[in-house]
XYZ file of C-alpha atoms in Angstrom:
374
model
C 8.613 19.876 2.306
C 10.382 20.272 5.692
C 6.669 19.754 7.846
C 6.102 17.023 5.609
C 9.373 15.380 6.353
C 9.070 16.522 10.149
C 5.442 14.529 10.107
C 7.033 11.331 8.485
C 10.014 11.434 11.239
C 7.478 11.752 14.105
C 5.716 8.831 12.825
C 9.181 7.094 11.892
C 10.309 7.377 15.494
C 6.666 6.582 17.019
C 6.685 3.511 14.968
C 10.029 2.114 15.751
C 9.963 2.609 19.585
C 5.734 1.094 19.680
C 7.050 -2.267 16.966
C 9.262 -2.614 20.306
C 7.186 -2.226 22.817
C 4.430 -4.499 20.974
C 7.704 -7.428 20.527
C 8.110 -7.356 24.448
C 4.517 -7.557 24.746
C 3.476 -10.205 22.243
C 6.400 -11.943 23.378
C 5.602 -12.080 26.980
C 2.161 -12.405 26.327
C 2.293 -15.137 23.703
C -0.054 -13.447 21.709
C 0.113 -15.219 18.152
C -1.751 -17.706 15.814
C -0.398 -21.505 15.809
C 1.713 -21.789 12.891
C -0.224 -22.250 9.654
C 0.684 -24.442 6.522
C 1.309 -21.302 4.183
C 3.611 -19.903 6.827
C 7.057 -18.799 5.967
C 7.988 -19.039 9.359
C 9.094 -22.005 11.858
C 8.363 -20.217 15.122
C 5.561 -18.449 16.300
C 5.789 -14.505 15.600
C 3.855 -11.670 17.644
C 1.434 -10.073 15.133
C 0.586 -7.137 16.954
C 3.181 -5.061 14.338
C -0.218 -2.966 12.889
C -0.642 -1.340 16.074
C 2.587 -0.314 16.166
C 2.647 1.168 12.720
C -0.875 2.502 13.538
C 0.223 4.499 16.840
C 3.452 6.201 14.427
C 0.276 7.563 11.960
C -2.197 8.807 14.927
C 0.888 10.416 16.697
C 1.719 12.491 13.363
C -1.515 13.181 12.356
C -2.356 14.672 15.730
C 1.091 16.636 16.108
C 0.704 17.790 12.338
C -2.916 19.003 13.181
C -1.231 21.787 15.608
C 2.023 21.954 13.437
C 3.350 25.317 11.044
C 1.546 24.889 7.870
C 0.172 21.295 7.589
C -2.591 22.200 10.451
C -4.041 24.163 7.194
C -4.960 21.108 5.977
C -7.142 20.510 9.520
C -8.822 23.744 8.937
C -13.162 23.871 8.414
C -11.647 20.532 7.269
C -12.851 16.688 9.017
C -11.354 14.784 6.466
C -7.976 13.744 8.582
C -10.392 12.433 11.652
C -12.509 10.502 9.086
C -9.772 8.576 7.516
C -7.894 8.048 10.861
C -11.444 7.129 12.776
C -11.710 4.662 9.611
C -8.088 3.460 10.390
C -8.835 2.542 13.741
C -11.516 0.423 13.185
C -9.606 -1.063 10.711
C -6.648 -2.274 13.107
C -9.413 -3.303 16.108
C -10.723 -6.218 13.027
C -7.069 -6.795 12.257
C -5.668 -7.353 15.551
C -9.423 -9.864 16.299
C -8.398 -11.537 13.283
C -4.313 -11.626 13.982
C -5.467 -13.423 17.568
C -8.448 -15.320 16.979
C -8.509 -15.917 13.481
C -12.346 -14.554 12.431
C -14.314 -15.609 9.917
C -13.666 -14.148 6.363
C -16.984 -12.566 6.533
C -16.625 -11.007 9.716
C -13.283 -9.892 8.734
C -15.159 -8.260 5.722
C -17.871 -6.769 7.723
C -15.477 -5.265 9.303
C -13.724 -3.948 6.602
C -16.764 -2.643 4.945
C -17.475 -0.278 7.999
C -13.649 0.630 8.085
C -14.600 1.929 4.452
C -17.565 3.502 4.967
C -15.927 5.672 8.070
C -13.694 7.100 5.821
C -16.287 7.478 3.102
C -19.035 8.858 5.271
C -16.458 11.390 7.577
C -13.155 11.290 5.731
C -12.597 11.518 1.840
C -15.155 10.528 -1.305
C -14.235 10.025 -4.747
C -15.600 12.698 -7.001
C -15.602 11.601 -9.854
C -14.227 8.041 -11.743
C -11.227 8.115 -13.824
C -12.186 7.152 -18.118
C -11.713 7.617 -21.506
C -11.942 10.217 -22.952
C -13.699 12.701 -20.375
C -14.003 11.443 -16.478
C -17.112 10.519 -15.091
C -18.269 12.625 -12.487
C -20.586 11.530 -9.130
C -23.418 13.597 -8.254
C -24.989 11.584 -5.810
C -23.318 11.077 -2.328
C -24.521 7.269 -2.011
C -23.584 6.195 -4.855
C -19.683 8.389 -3.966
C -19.908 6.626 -0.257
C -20.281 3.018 -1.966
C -17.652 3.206 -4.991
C -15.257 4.782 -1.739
C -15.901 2.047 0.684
C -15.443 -0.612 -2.199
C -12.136 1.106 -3.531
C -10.489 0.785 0.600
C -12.168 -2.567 1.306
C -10.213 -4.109 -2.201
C -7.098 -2.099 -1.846
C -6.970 -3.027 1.903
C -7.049 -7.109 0.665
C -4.851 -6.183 -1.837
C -1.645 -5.232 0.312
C -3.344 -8.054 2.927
C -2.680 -11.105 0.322
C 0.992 -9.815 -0.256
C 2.174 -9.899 3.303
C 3.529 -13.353 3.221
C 6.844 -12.516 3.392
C 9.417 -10.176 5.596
C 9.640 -6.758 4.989
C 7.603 -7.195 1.525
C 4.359 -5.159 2.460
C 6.115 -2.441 4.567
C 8.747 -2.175 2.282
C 6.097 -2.181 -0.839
C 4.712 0.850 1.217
C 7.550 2.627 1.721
C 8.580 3.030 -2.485
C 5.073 3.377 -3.454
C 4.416 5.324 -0.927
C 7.381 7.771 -1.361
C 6.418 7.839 -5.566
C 2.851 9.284 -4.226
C 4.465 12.051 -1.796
C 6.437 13.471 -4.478
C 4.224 13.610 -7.067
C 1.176 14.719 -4.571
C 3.995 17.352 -3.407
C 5.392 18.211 -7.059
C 1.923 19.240 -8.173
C 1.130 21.283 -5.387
C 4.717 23.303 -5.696
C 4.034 23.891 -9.154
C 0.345 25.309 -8.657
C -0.240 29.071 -8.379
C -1.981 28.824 -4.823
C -2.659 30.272 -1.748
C -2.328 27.188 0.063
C 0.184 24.314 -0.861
C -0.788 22.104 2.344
C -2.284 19.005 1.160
C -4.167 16.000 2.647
C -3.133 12.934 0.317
C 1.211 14.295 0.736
C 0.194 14.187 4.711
C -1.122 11.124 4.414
C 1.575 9.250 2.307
C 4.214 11.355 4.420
C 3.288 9.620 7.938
C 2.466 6.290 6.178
C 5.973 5.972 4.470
C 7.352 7.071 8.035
C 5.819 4.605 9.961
C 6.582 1.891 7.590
C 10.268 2.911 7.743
C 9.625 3.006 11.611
C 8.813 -0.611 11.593
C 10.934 -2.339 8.357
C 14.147 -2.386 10.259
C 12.173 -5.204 13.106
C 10.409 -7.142 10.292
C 13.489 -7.547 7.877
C 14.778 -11.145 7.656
C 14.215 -12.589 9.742
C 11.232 -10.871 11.375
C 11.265 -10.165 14.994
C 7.470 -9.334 14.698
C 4.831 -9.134 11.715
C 2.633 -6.446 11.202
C -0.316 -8.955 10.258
C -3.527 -8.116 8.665
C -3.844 -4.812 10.969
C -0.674 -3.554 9.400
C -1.871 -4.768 5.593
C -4.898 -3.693 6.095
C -4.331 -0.009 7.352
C -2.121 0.514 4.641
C -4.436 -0.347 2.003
C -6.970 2.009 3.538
C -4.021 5.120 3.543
C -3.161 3.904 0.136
C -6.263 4.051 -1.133
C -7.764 7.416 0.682
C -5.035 9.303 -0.532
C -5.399 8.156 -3.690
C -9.179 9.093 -3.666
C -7.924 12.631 -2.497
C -5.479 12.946 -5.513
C -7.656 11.871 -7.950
C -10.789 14.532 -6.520
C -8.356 17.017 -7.335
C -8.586 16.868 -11.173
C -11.664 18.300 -11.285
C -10.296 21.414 -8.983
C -8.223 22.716 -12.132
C -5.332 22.124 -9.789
C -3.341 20.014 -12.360
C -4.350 22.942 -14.837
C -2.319 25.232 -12.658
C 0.722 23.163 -12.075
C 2.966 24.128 -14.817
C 1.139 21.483 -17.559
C 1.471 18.708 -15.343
C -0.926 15.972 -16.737
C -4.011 15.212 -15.535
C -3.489 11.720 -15.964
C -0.848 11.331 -13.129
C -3.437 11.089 -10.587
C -5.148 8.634 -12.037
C -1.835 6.655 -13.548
C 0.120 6.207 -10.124
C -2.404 5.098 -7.873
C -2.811 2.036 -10.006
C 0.933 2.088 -10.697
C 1.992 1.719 -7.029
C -0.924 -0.691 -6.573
C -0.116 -3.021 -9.149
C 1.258 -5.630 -7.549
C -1.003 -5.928 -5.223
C -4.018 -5.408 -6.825
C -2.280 -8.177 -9.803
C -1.824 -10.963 -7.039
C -5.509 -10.153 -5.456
C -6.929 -10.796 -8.898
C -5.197 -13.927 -9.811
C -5.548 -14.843 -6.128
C -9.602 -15.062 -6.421
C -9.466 -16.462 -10.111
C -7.172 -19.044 -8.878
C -9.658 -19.982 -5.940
C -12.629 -19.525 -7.362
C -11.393 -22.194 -10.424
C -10.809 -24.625 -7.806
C -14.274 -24.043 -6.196
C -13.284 -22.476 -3.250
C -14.003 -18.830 -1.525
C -12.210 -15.887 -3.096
C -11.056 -15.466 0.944
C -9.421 -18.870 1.476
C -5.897 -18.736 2.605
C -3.215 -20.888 -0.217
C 0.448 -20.854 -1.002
C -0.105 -19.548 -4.446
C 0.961 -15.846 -4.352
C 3.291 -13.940 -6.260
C 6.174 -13.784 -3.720
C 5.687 -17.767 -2.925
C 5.951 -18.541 -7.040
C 9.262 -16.847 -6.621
C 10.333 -18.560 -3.761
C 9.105 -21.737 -5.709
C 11.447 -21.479 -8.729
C 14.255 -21.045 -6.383
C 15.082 -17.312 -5.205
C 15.426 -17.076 -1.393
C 13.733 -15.134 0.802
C 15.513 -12.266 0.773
C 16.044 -11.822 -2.941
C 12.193 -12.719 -3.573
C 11.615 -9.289 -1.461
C 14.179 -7.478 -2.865
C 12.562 -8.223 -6.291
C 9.510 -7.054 -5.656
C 11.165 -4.506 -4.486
C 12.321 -3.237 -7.937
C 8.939 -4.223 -9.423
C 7.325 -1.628 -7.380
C 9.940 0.618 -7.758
C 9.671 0.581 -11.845
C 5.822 1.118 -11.926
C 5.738 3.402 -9.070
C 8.429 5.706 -9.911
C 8.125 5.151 -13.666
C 4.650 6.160 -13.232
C 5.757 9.392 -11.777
C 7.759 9.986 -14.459
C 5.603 11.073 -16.884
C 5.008 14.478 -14.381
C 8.129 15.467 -15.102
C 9.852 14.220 -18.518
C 8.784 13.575 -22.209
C 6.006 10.516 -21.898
C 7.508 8.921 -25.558
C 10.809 8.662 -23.345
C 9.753 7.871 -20.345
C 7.367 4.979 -22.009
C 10.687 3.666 -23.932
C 12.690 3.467 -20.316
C 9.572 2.152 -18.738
C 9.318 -0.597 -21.347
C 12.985 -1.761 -20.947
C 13.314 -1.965 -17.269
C 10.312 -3.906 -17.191
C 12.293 -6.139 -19.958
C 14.859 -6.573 -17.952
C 13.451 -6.944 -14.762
C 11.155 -9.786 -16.342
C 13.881 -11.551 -17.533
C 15.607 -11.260 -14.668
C 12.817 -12.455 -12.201
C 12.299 -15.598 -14.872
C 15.972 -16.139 -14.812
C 16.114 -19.473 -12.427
C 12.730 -20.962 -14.141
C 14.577 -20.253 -17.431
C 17.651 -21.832 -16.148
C 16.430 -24.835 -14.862
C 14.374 -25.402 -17.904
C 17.669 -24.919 -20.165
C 19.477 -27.608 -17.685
C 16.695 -29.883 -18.303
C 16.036 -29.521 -22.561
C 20.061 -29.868 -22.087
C 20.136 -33.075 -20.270
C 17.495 -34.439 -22.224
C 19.267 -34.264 -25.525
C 20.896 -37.412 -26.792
C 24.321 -37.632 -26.560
């Protein structure tokens, strides 16, 4: 745990003092967009954030490659190059697309070769989770496409809910820490002869660079991490989550003190949920309207809650403990009873729905109320 924690701090500290440097320089530089109708913003905003958060997860992964224990992980082992060389090209399309505003099929070019890096020279999904036995992949094409096309969603996924402060890092940071402990928990409770483990690494320097950068992009942001930042942490996101889920068929989960096989496959979609939710009603909500799944609107999840009349803050803080229920309810079931944890599950997400409704269910009680006759 302590290497772990030692990689997360390098990138923490990386992070902060680069989102700094990239302020000054976007600053001085004026390097940002015009301001765009679906911006929550009034004045322009250096987007140059991603590089920042990308230089806190190349510094860690480097140190942690020469580092006590984690440099196991480096060993006969390319996997960590591939899914940083994959993360690099990633944040070269998001910074062209942060300045000059590419084309949404460039932009997915782009994001099809960041995939298919990682695929080719990083991870590869083994097999695909189902009911009741998991399908397993034999052949490596058809494990390189389902890969690429797992990053390349995931990575629009986190991109469409970066529309306001501190919502996308912050989104990273609790899922993020809900996949390091279970990722770490598993490994712990395994008889092995080596606990070091690429997907903990992974979500270790991802939640520390996130943390490096939240406290400049809190309300109000001093700088946005724009699509390079979204986008590179859809690609962690989703490569550790390949990683962890490869592992079922290793009898690893057999090993770990009865820990179900199912977490792998229940968390990744857990901590994705809200993402992956507002990317799906985001393209049937286009698409009804006849436009392309990749146009930009003011129709997301954290602008309906701004709409019915939380403010900025408290719209982030909410999704927040959204992604804190799934995520860490997910994890959960590793460690107590699933009839209990399924009950607690169910009633915080009761709660929090009636909370996040609360001003929509307000206002319409006003209204019904003022409409009655006297």
């Amino acid at each position: 745990m302590i290497m772990y924690l030692l990689m997360g701090l390098t990138a923490a500290v990386v992070s902060y003092a680069a989102t700094w440097g990239a302020r000054v320089i976007g600053h001085r530089l004026e390097l940002h967009l015009p301001i765009r109708s679906r911006d929550m913003h009034s004045v322009p905003v250096s987007r140059l954030g991603g590089v920042a958060i990308f230089l806190g997860v190349m510094v860690a992964l480097i140190v942690a490659s020469q580092s006590f224990f984690v440099k196991d992980i480096y060993r006969n082992n390319f996997s960590p190059w591939g899914v940083l060389a994959g993360a690099a090209v990633i944040v070269l399309v998001g910074v062209a697309d942060d300045l000059l505003d590419i084309r949404w099929w460039v932009k997915l070019i782009g994001q099809s070769v960041a995939g298919l890096t990682v695929a080719i020279w990083g991870v590869q999904m083994t097999i695909v989770p189902w009911v009741p036995e998991p399908i397993y992949l034999e052949n490596e094409t058809v494990r390189v496409l389902l890969t690429a096309g797992l990053i390349v969603t995931t990575m629009n996924a986190f991109n469409f809910i970066d529309g306001l402060d501190g919502l996308a890092a912050g989104v990273a940071v609790i899922g993020g820490t809900a996949f390091f402990f279970t990722a770490y928990w598993v490994h712990r409770n395994a008889v092995l002869l080596d606990y070091s483990d690429l997907a903990t690494l992974i979500t270790a320097v991802l939640v520390g660079s996130c943390l490096g950068f939240l406290p400049h992009n809190w309300f109000p942001s001093k700088i946005f991490m724009g699509d390079s930042g979204a986008m590179l942490i859809g690609l962690l996101m989703a490569s550790a989550g390949v990683v962890s889920t490869g592992q079922i068929t290793s009898g690893l989960y057999d090993r770990a003190n009865g820990i179900s096989t199912v977490i792998p496959i229940l968390l990744p979609f857990a901590v994705l949920f809200l993402p992956l939710l507002d990317l799906g009603l985001a393209v049937v909500r286009r698409t009804a309207r006849g436009r392309s799944p990749w146009s930009a609107d003011r129709g997301h999840l954290h602008h309906k809650l701004l709409d019915i009349g939380y403010s900025h803050r408290t719209a982030v803080i909410l999704m927040y403990l959204w992604t804190g229920i799934l995520s860490f309810g997910g994890l959960a079931f590793a460690i107590f009873p699933w009839q209990i944890v399924l009950s607690v599950d169910l009633f915080a997400t009761l709660v929090m729905g009636l909370i996040t409704a609360w001003p929509y269910l307000a206002r319409r009680g006003d209204e019904t109320a003022g409409k009655t006759p006297a």
